[in-house]
PDB file of C-alpha atoms in Angstrom:
ATOM      1  CA  GLN A   1     -23.237 -50.376 106.355  1.00 60.00           C
ATOM      2  CA  SER A   2     -25.104 -52.562 108.774  1.00 72.00           C
ATOM      3  CA  THR A   3     -23.663 -54.671 111.567  1.00 80.00           C
ATOM      4  CA  ILE A   4     -25.176 -58.041 112.427  1.00 83.00           C
ATOM      5  CA  PHE A   5     -24.389 -59.829 115.691  1.00 85.00           C
ATOM      6  CA  VAL A   6     -24.853 -63.614 115.645  1.00 87.00           C
ATOM      7  CA  ASP A   7     -24.874 -65.984 118.626  1.00 86.00           C
ATOM      8  CA  ALA A   8     -25.112 -69.738 118.132  1.00 88.00           C
ATOM      9  CA  GLU A   9     -25.321 -72.420 120.790  1.00 88.00           C
ATOM     10  CA  TYR A  10     -24.529 -76.087 120.414  1.00 87.00           C
ATOM     11  CA  ASN A  11     -24.271 -78.570 123.307  1.00 89.00           C
ATOM     12  CA  GLY A  12     -23.973 -75.711 125.784  1.00 88.00           C
ATOM     13  CA  THR A  13     -21.189 -73.922 123.886  1.00 90.00           C
ATOM     14  CA  VAL A  14     -21.986 -70.441 122.637  1.00 88.00           C
ATOM     15  CA  VAL A  15     -20.174 -69.004 119.649  1.00 90.00           C
ATOM     16  CA  SER A  16     -20.560 -65.332 118.763  1.00 89.00           C
ATOM     17  CA  ASP A  17     -19.546 -63.444 115.652  1.00 89.00           C
ATOM     18  CA  THR A  18     -20.098 -60.059 114.049  1.00 86.00           C
ATOM     19  CA  PHE A  19     -20.661 -59.388 110.358  1.00 79.00           C
ATOM     20  CA  VAL A  20     -20.543 -56.036 108.623  1.00 74.00           C
ATOM     21  CA  ILE A  21     -22.788 -55.762 105.600  1.00 71.00           C
ATOM     22  CA  SER A  22     -22.153 -52.993 103.107  1.00 62.00           C
ATOM     23  CA  VAL A  23     -25.124 -51.392 101.466  1.00 64.00           C
ATOM     24  CA  GLY A  24     -23.354 -49.954  98.391  1.00 72.00           C
ATOM     25  CA  LYS A  25     -23.512 -51.516  94.961  1.00 84.00           C
ATOM     26  CA  ALA A  26     -21.074 -54.027  93.495  1.00 87.00           C
ATOM     27  CA  ILE A  27     -18.473 -52.752  91.025  1.00 90.00           C
ATOM     28  CA  THR A  28     -19.466 -53.591  87.453  1.00 92.00           C
ATOM     29  CA  ASP A  29     -16.737 -51.824  85.476  1.00 95.00           C
ATOM     30  CA  PHE A  30     -13.477 -49.890  85.823  1.00 97.00           C
ATOM     31  CA  THR A  31     -10.486 -48.769  83.770  1.00 97.00           C
ATOM     32  CA  ILE A  32      -6.760 -49.315  84.284  1.00 98.00           C
ATOM     33  CA  THR A  33      -4.650 -46.266  83.423  1.00 97.00           C
ATOM     34  CA  GLY A  34      -0.895 -45.738  83.293  1.00 97.00           C
ATOM     35  CA  THR A  35       2.150 -46.051  81.062  1.00 95.00           C
ATOM     36  CA  ASN A  36       2.115 -49.154  78.878  1.00 95.00           C
ATOM     37  CA  SER A  37       5.757 -49.128  77.736  1.00 96.00           C
ATOM     38  CA  ILE A  38       8.807 -49.188  80.034  1.00 95.00           C
ATOM     39  CA  SER A  39      12.465 -50.152  79.817  1.00 91.00           C
ATOM     40  CA  GLU A  40      14.136 -52.951  81.733  1.00 91.00           C
ATOM     41  CA  GLY A  41      14.706 -51.867  85.318  1.00 91.00           C
ATOM     42  CA  GLU A  42      12.155 -49.051  85.147  1.00 94.00           C
ATOM     43  CA  ALA A  43       8.876 -48.969  87.049  1.00 96.00           C
ATOM     44  CA  THR A  44       5.509 -47.340  86.460  1.00 97.00           C
ATOM     45  CA  GLN A  45       2.380 -46.946  88.557  1.00 98.00           C
ATOM     46  CA  LEU A  46      -0.962 -48.235  87.260  1.00 98.00           C
ATOM     47  CA  SER A  47      -4.223 -46.879  88.656  1.00 97.00           C
ATOM     48  CA  ILE A  48      -7.864 -47.857  88.791  1.00 96.00           C
ATOM     49  CA  THR A  49     -10.169 -45.157  87.411  1.00 95.00           C
ATOM     50  CA  ALA A  50     -13.711 -44.692  86.058  1.00 95.00           C
ATOM     51  CA  ILE A  51     -15.272 -47.106  88.550  1.00 93.00           C
ATOM     52  CA  SER A  52     -18.944 -47.922  87.885  1.00 92.00           C
ATOM     53  CA  PRO A  53     -21.490 -47.495  89.280  1.00 91.00           C
ATOM     54  CA  ASP A  54     -20.818 -44.157  90.968  1.00 87.00           C
ATOM     55  CA  ASP A  55     -22.361 -45.388  94.232  1.00 85.00           C
ATOM     56  CA  PHE A  56     -20.213 -48.550  94.432  1.00 86.00           C
ATOM     57  CA  ASP A  57     -19.404 -50.129  97.786  1.00 82.00           C
ATOM     58  CA  GLY A  58     -15.987 -48.644  98.659  1.00 84.00           C
ATOM     59  CA  SER A  59     -15.058 -51.623 100.825  1.00 84.00           C
ATOM     60  CA  ILE A  60     -14.890 -53.772  97.682  1.00 86.00           C
ATOM     61  CA  LEU A  61     -11.683 -51.920  96.735  1.00 89.00           C
ATOM     62  CA  ASN A  62     -10.026 -53.884  99.554  1.00 89.00           C
ATOM     63  CA  THR A  63     -10.375 -56.984  97.357  1.00 90.00           C
ATOM     64  CA  LEU A  64      -8.226 -55.488  94.544  1.00 95.00           C
ATOM     65  CA  VAL A  65      -5.647 -57.991  93.278  1.00 96.00           C
ATOM     66  CA  TRP A  66      -2.987 -57.219  90.659  1.00 98.00           C
ATOM     67  CA  THR A  67      -1.355 -60.021  88.609  1.00 97.00           C
ATOM     68  CA  SER A  68       1.086 -60.326  85.697  1.00 97.00           C
ATOM     69  CA  ASP A  69       0.563 -62.974  83.018  1.00 97.00           C
ATOM     70  CA  ASP A  70       4.353 -63.348  82.806  1.00 95.00           C
ATOM     71  CA  PRO A  71       6.199 -62.050  85.877  1.00 94.00           C
ATOM     72  CA  THR A  72       9.551 -62.797  84.199  1.00 92.00           C
ATOM     73  CA  ILE A  73       8.818 -59.973  81.710  1.00 94.00           C
ATOM     74  CA  ALA A  74       7.185 -57.514  84.135  1.00 95.00           C
ATOM     75  CA  SER A  75       6.216 -57.911  87.783  1.00 96.00           C
ATOM     76  CA  VAL A  76       3.410 -56.054  89.561  1.00 97.00           C
ATOM     77  CA  ASP A  77       2.985 -55.517  93.288  1.00 97.00           C
ATOM     78  CA  GLN A  78      -0.311 -55.293  95.168  1.00 96.00           C
ATOM     79  CA  ASN A  79      -0.296 -51.495  94.792  1.00 96.00           C
ATOM     80  CA  GLY A  80      -0.200 -51.667  90.973  1.00 97.00           C
ATOM     81  CA  ARG A  81       3.480 -50.747  90.614  1.00 97.00           C
ATOM     82  CA  VAL A  82       4.880 -52.505  87.529  1.00 97.00           C
ATOM     83  CA  THR A  83       8.616 -53.171  87.061  1.00 96.00           C
ATOM     84  CA  GLY A  84      10.108 -54.068  83.667  1.00 94.00           C
ATOM     85  CA  LEU A  85      12.366 -57.102  83.991  1.00 92.00           C
ATOM     86  CA  ASP A  86      13.169 -58.713  80.618  1.00 90.00           C
ATOM     87  CA  ALA A  87      12.872 -57.382  77.075  1.00 88.00           C
ATOM     88  CA  GLY A  88      14.119 -60.654  75.616  1.00 85.00           C
ATOM     89  CA  GLY A  89      17.599 -59.594  74.496  1.00 75.00           C
ATOM     90  CA  ASN A  90      20.241 -56.902  74.475  1.00 68.00           C
ATOM     91  CA  TYR A  91      19.833 -53.563  72.759  1.00 62.00           C
ATOM     92  CA  SER A  92      22.155 -52.725  69.877  1.00 60.00           C
ATOM     93  CA  ILE A  93      22.051 -50.650  66.709  1.00 57.00           C
ATOM     94  CA  VAL A  94      20.528 -53.573  64.812  1.00 58.00           C
ATOM     95  CA  ASN A  95      18.545 -55.166  67.657  1.00 65.00           C
ATOM     96  CA  ASN A  96      15.879 -53.407  69.719  1.00 75.00           C
ATOM     97  CA  PRO A  97      14.034 -56.230  71.488  1.00 85.00           C
ATOM     98  CA  SER A  98      10.824 -55.934  73.451  1.00 90.00           C
ATOM     99  CA  GLN A  99       8.295 -58.271  75.029  1.00 93.00           C
ATOM    100  CA  THR A 100       4.714 -57.651  76.115  1.00 96.00           C
ATOM    101  CA  THR A 101       2.810 -59.149  79.018  1.00 96.00           C
ATOM    102  CA  THR A 102      -0.645 -58.457  80.388  1.00 97.00           C
ATOM    103  CA  ILE A 103      -1.267 -56.930  83.806  1.00 98.00           C
ATOM    104  CA  THR A 104      -4.682 -57.765  85.250  1.00 98.00           C
ATOM    105  CA  ALA A 105      -6.592 -56.058  88.036  1.00 97.00           C
ATOM    106  CA  THR A 106      -9.488 -57.901  89.690  1.00 97.00           C
ATOM    107  CA  ILE A 107     -11.976 -56.196  91.998  1.00 94.00           C
ATOM    108  CA  GLY A 108     -14.920 -58.102  93.439  1.00 87.00           C
ATOM    109  CA  GLY A 109     -14.960 -60.611  90.598  1.00 89.00           C
ATOM    110  CA  VAL A 110     -14.570 -58.030  87.795  1.00 95.00           C
ATOM    111  CA  SER A 111     -11.263 -58.202  85.882  1.00 97.00           C
ATOM    112  CA  LYS A 112      -9.654 -55.805  83.436  1.00 97.00           C
ATOM    113  CA  SER A 113      -6.401 -56.249  81.509  1.00 97.00           C
ATOM    114  CA  PHE A 114      -3.673 -53.790  80.543  1.00 98.00           C
ATOM    115  CA  PRO A 115      -0.798 -54.681  78.156  1.00 98.00           C
ATOM    116  CA  VAL A 116       2.688 -53.579  79.216  1.00 97.00           C
ATOM    117  CA  THR A 117       5.649 -53.711  76.829  1.00 96.00           C
ATOM    118  CA  VAL A 118       9.167 -53.986  78.255  1.00 94.00           C
ATOM    119  CA  LYS A 119      11.902 -52.574  76.006  1.00 92.00           C
ATOM    120  CA  ALA A 120      15.615 -53.323  76.198  1.00 88.00           C
ATOM    121  CA  LYS A 121      17.496 -50.863  78.327  1.00 78.00           C
ATOM    122  CA  LEU A 122      19.291 -48.402  76.115  1.00 67.00           C
ATOM    123  CA  GLY A 123      22.994 -48.163  76.708  1.00 60.00           C
ATOM    124  CA  LEU A 124      26.365 -48.316  75.093  1.00 52.00           C
ATOM    125  CA  ASN A 125      28.455 -51.437  74.918  1.00 51.00           C
ATOM    126  CA  LYS A 126      31.964 -50.876  76.243  1.00 53.00           C
ATOM    127  CA  TYR A 127      34.579 -51.235  73.514  1.00 57.00           C
ATOM    128  CA  THR A 128      37.026 -53.885  74.662  1.00 59.00           C
ATOM    129  CA  GLY A 129      39.336 -54.277  71.701  1.00 65.00           C
ATOM    130  CA  GLY A 130      40.021 -54.482  68.011  1.00 71.00           C
ATOM    131  CA  HIS A 131      42.484 -55.899  65.539  1.00 73.00           C
ATOM    132  CA  ILE A 132      43.423 -55.069  61.912  1.00 81.00           C
ATOM    133  CA  ASP A 133      44.715 -57.858  59.668  1.00 81.00           C
ATOM    134  CA  GLY A 134      46.714 -57.253  56.470  1.00 79.00           C
ATOM    135  CA  PRO A 135      50.255 -56.986  55.141  1.00 80.00           C
ATOM    136  CA  ASP A 136      52.825 -54.959  57.098  1.00 79.00           C
ATOM    137  CA  THR A 137      54.342 -53.425  53.955  1.00 80.00           C
ATOM    138  CA  VAL A 138      52.684 -52.246  50.770  1.00 77.00           C
ATOM    139  CA  VAL A 139      53.746 -51.405  47.219  1.00 80.00           C
ATOM    140  CA  VAL A 140      52.567 -48.074  45.788  1.00 80.00           C
ATOM    141  CA  ASP A 141      49.587 -48.346  43.410  1.00 79.00           C
ATOM    142  CA  PHE A 142      49.004 -52.009  44.245  1.00 80.00           C
ATOM    143  CA  PRO A 143      45.653 -52.786  45.977  1.00 82.00           C
ATOM    144  CA  TYR A 144      45.691 -54.522  49.361  1.00 79.00           C
ATOM    145  CA  THR A 145      42.863 -55.793  51.532  1.00 83.00           C
ATOM    146  CA  TYR A 146      42.694 -55.221  55.262  1.00 80.00           C
ATOM    147  CA  THR A 147      40.087 -56.620  57.636  1.00 83.00           C
ATOM    148  CA  SER A 148      39.222 -55.494  61.123  1.00 80.00           C
ATOM    149  CA  THR A 149      37.492 -57.189  64.017  1.00 75.00           C
ATOM    150  CA  HIS A 150      36.073 -55.475  67.097  1.00 65.00           C
ATOM    151  CA  THR A 151      34.690 -56.587  70.408  1.00 61.00           C
ATOM    152  CA  PRO A 152      31.938 -56.432  71.247  1.00 52.00           C
ATOM    153  CA  LYS A 153      30.584 -56.904  67.716  1.00 52.00           C
TER     154      LYS A 153
END
């Protein structure tokens, strides 16, 4: 790193400033690693790895910005922590919804993307009631039909 001190004068007013110039190389490539599938309400930590070149300017990491293409599906904070928010429906035996969004990390003008799928939170629906419909009395050896309804379905 090099430090440059600058003084400028205009109409008798002097303005001074200091600039720090880094001598390392710009980042040209990196990889995002972490878990790419989470349930609603869960969180996972993404990381930046395999940064190129090896002698990159470390101060450029201060420019790291994380974004989510759809923060209603999964949000990401500035530390790369992703939280699953919406799988697009409720889980059931016949329905296992999921939605995918892309998390992007940008460092010094270089961007990489990482898909994250949010799955419905697994759980049991609370049984709230049921009813059986059919005749109250039956005749032996005569077929009868009964139907039942349950909530939730």
